[in-house]
CSV table of C-alpha atoms and ligand atoms in Angstrom, one decimal:
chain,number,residue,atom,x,y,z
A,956,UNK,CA,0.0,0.0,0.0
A,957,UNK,CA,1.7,3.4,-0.9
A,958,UNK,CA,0.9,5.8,2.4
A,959,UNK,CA,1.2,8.9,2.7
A,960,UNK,CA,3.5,11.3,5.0
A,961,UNK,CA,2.0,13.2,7.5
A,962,UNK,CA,2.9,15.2,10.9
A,963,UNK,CA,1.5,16.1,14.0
A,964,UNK,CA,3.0,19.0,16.0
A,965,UNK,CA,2.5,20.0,19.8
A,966,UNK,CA,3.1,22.8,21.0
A,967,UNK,CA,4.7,23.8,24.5
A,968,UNK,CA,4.0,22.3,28.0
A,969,UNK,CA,1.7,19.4,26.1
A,970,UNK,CA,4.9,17.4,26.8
A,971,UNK,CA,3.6,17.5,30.2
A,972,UNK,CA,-0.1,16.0,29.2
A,973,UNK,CA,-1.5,13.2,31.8
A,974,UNK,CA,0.4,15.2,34.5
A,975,UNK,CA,-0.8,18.8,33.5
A,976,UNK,CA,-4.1,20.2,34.8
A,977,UNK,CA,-6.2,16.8,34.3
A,978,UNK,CA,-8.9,18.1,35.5
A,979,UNK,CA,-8.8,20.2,31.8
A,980,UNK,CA,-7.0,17.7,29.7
A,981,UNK,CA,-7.4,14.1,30.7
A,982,UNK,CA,-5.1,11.6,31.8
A,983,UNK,CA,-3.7,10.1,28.9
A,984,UNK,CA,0.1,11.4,28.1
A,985,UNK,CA,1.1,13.1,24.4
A,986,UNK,CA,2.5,9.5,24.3
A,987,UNK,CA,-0.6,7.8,24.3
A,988,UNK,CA,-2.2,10.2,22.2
A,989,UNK,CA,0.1,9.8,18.9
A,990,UNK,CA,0.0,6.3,19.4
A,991,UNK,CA,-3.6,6.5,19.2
A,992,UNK,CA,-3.2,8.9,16.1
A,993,UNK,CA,-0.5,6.5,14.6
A,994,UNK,CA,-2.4,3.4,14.4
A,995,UNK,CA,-5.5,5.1,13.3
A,996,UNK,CA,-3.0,6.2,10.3
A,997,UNK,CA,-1.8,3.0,9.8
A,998,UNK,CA,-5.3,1.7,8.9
A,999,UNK,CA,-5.7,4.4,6.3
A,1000,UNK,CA,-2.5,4.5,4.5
A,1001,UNK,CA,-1.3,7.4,6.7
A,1002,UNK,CA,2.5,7.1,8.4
A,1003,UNK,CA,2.3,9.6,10.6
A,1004,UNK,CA,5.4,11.7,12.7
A,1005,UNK,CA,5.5,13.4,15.5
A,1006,UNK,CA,7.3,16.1,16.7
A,1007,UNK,CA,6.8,18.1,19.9
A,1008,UNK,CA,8.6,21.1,21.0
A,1009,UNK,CA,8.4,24.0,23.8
A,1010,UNK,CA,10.4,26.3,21.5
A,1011,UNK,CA,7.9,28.6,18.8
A,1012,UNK,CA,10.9,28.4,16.7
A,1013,UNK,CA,12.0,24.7,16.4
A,1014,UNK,CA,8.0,24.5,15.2
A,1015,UNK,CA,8.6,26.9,12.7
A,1016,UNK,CA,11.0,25.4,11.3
A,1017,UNK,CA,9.1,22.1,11.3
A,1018,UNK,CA,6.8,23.7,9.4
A,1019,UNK,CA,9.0,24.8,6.6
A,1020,UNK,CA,10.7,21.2,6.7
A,1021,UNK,CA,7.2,19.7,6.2
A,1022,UNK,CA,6.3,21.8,2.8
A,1023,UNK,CA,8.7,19.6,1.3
A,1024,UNK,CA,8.3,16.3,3.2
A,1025,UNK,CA,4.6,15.7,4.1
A,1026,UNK,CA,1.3,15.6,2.4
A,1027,UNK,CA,-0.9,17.2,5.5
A,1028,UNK,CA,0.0,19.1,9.2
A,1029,UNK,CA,-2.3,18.2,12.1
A,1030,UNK,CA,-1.1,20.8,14.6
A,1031,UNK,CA,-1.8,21.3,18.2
A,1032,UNK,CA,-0.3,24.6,18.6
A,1033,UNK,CA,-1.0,24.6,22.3
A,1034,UNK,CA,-1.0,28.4,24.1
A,1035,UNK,CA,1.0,29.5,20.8
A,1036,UNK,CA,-2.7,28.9,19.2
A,1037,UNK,CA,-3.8,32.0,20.5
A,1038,UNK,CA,-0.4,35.5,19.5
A,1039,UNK,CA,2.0,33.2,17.1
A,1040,UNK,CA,1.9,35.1,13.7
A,1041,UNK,CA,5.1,33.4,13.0
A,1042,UNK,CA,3.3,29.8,13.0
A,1043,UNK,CA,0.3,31.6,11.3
A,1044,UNK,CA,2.7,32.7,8.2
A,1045,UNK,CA,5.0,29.5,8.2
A,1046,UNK,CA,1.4,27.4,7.9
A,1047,UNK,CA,0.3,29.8,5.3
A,1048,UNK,CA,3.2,28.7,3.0
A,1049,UNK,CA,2.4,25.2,3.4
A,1050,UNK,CA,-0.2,24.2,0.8
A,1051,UNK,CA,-1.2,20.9,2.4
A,1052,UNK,CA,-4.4,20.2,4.5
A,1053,UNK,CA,-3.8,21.3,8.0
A,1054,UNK,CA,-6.1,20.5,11.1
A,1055,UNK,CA,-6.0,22.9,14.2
A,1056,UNK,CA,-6.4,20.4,17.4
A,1057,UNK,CA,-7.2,21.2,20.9
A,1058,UNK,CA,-8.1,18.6,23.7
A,1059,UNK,CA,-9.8,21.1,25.5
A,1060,UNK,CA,-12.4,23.8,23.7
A,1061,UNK,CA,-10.4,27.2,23.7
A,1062,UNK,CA,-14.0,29.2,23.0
A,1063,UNK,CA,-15.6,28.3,26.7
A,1064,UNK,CA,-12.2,28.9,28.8
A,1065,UNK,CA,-10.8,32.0,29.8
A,1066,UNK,CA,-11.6,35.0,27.0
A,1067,UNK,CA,-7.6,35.0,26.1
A,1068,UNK,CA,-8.1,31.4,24.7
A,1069,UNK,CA,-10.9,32.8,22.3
A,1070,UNK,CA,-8.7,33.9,19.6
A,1071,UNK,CA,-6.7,31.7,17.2
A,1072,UNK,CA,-4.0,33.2,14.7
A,1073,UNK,CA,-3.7,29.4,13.2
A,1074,UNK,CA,-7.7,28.8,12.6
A,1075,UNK,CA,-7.4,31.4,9.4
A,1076,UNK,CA,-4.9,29.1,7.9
A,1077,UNK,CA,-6.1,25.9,9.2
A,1078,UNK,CA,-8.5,23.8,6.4
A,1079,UNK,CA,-10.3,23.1,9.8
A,1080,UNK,CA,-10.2,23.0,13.7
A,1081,UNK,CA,-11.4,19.7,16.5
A,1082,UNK,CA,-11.9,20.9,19.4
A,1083,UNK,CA,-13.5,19.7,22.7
A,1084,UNK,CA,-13.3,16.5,22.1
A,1085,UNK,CA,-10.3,15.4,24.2
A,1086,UNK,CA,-8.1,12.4,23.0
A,1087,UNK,CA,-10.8,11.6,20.7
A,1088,UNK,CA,-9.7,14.3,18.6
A,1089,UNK,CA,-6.4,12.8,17.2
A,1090,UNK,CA,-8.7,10.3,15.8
A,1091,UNK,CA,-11.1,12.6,14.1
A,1092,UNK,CA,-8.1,14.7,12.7
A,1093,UNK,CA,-6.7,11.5,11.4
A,1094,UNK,CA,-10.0,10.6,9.8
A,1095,UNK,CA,-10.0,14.0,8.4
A,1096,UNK,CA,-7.0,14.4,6.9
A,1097,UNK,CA,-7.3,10.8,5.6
A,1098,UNK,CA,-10.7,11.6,3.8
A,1099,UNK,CA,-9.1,15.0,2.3
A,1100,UNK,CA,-5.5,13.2,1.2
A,1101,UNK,CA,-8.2,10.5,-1.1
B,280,LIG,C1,-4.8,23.5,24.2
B,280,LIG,C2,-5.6,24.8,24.5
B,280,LIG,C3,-4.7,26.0,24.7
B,280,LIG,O1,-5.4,27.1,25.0
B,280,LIG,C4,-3.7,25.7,25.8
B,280,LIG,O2,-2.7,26.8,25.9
B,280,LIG,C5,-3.0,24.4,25.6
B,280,LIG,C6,-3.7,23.3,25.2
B,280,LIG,C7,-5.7,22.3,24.1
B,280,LIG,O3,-5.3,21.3,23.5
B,280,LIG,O4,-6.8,22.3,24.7
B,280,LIG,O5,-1.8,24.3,26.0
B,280,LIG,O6,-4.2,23.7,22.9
């Protein structure tokens, strides 16, 4: 079966998931989550990668990496979701699908949360839907890629 590349990116602190604020995010760890994501890729011709960082730039320049590399972005840009114009413009130049994901739902938290800078360049945002979500953005992307 010929797959195709994709990449999910974290954003900083959701390193720490299963440990941070579970009350908001659930137990599972960033671990558990991509493995979920993986093997949901694996059943439809998806090989997914993963790459967390804590550093706005070292996602950046994922970004730019992945114009070349990978067929779709499913990003969860964590607290960067809501002032990084950098990751706005790098996802811009990235013609791909890309799928904004949040475990939690940034619109009924605190009002800072209620903006995104990625959702204009995003094909289209999960949200709410805790773990869950890395399925449903694999589904996505997987529908959109065929
Ligand atoms: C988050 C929501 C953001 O507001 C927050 O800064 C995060 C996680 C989520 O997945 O619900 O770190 O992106």
């Amino acid at each position: 079966m010929v797959t195709q590349p994709v990449l999910i990116l974290s954003g900083p602190n959701l390193d720490l998931l299963g440990d941070r604020e579970p009350e908001i995010y659930g137990p599972a760890t960033l671990d558990d989550h991509v493995a979920r994501a993986v093997a949901r890729g694996a059943e439809l011709g998806l090989t997914i990668d993963h790459i967390q960082s804590n550093s706005e730039a070292e996602l950046v320049e994922a970004v730019h990496s992945a114009r070349s590399t990978v067929a779709a972005i499913i990003i969860n840009p964590a607290a960067l979701t809501h002032y990084s114009w950098s990751l706005h413009d790098a996802l811009a130049a990235f013609a791909g699908p890309v799928i904004e994901l949040h475990l939690s739902n940034p619109a009924a938290r605190e009002s800072f949360r209620h903006q995104s800078v990625v959702a204009p360049v995003a094909t289209g945002t999960i949200a709410g839907l805790g773990g869950h979500g890395y399925q449903l953005a694999v589904d996505a992307v997987a529908a959109m890629l065929t």
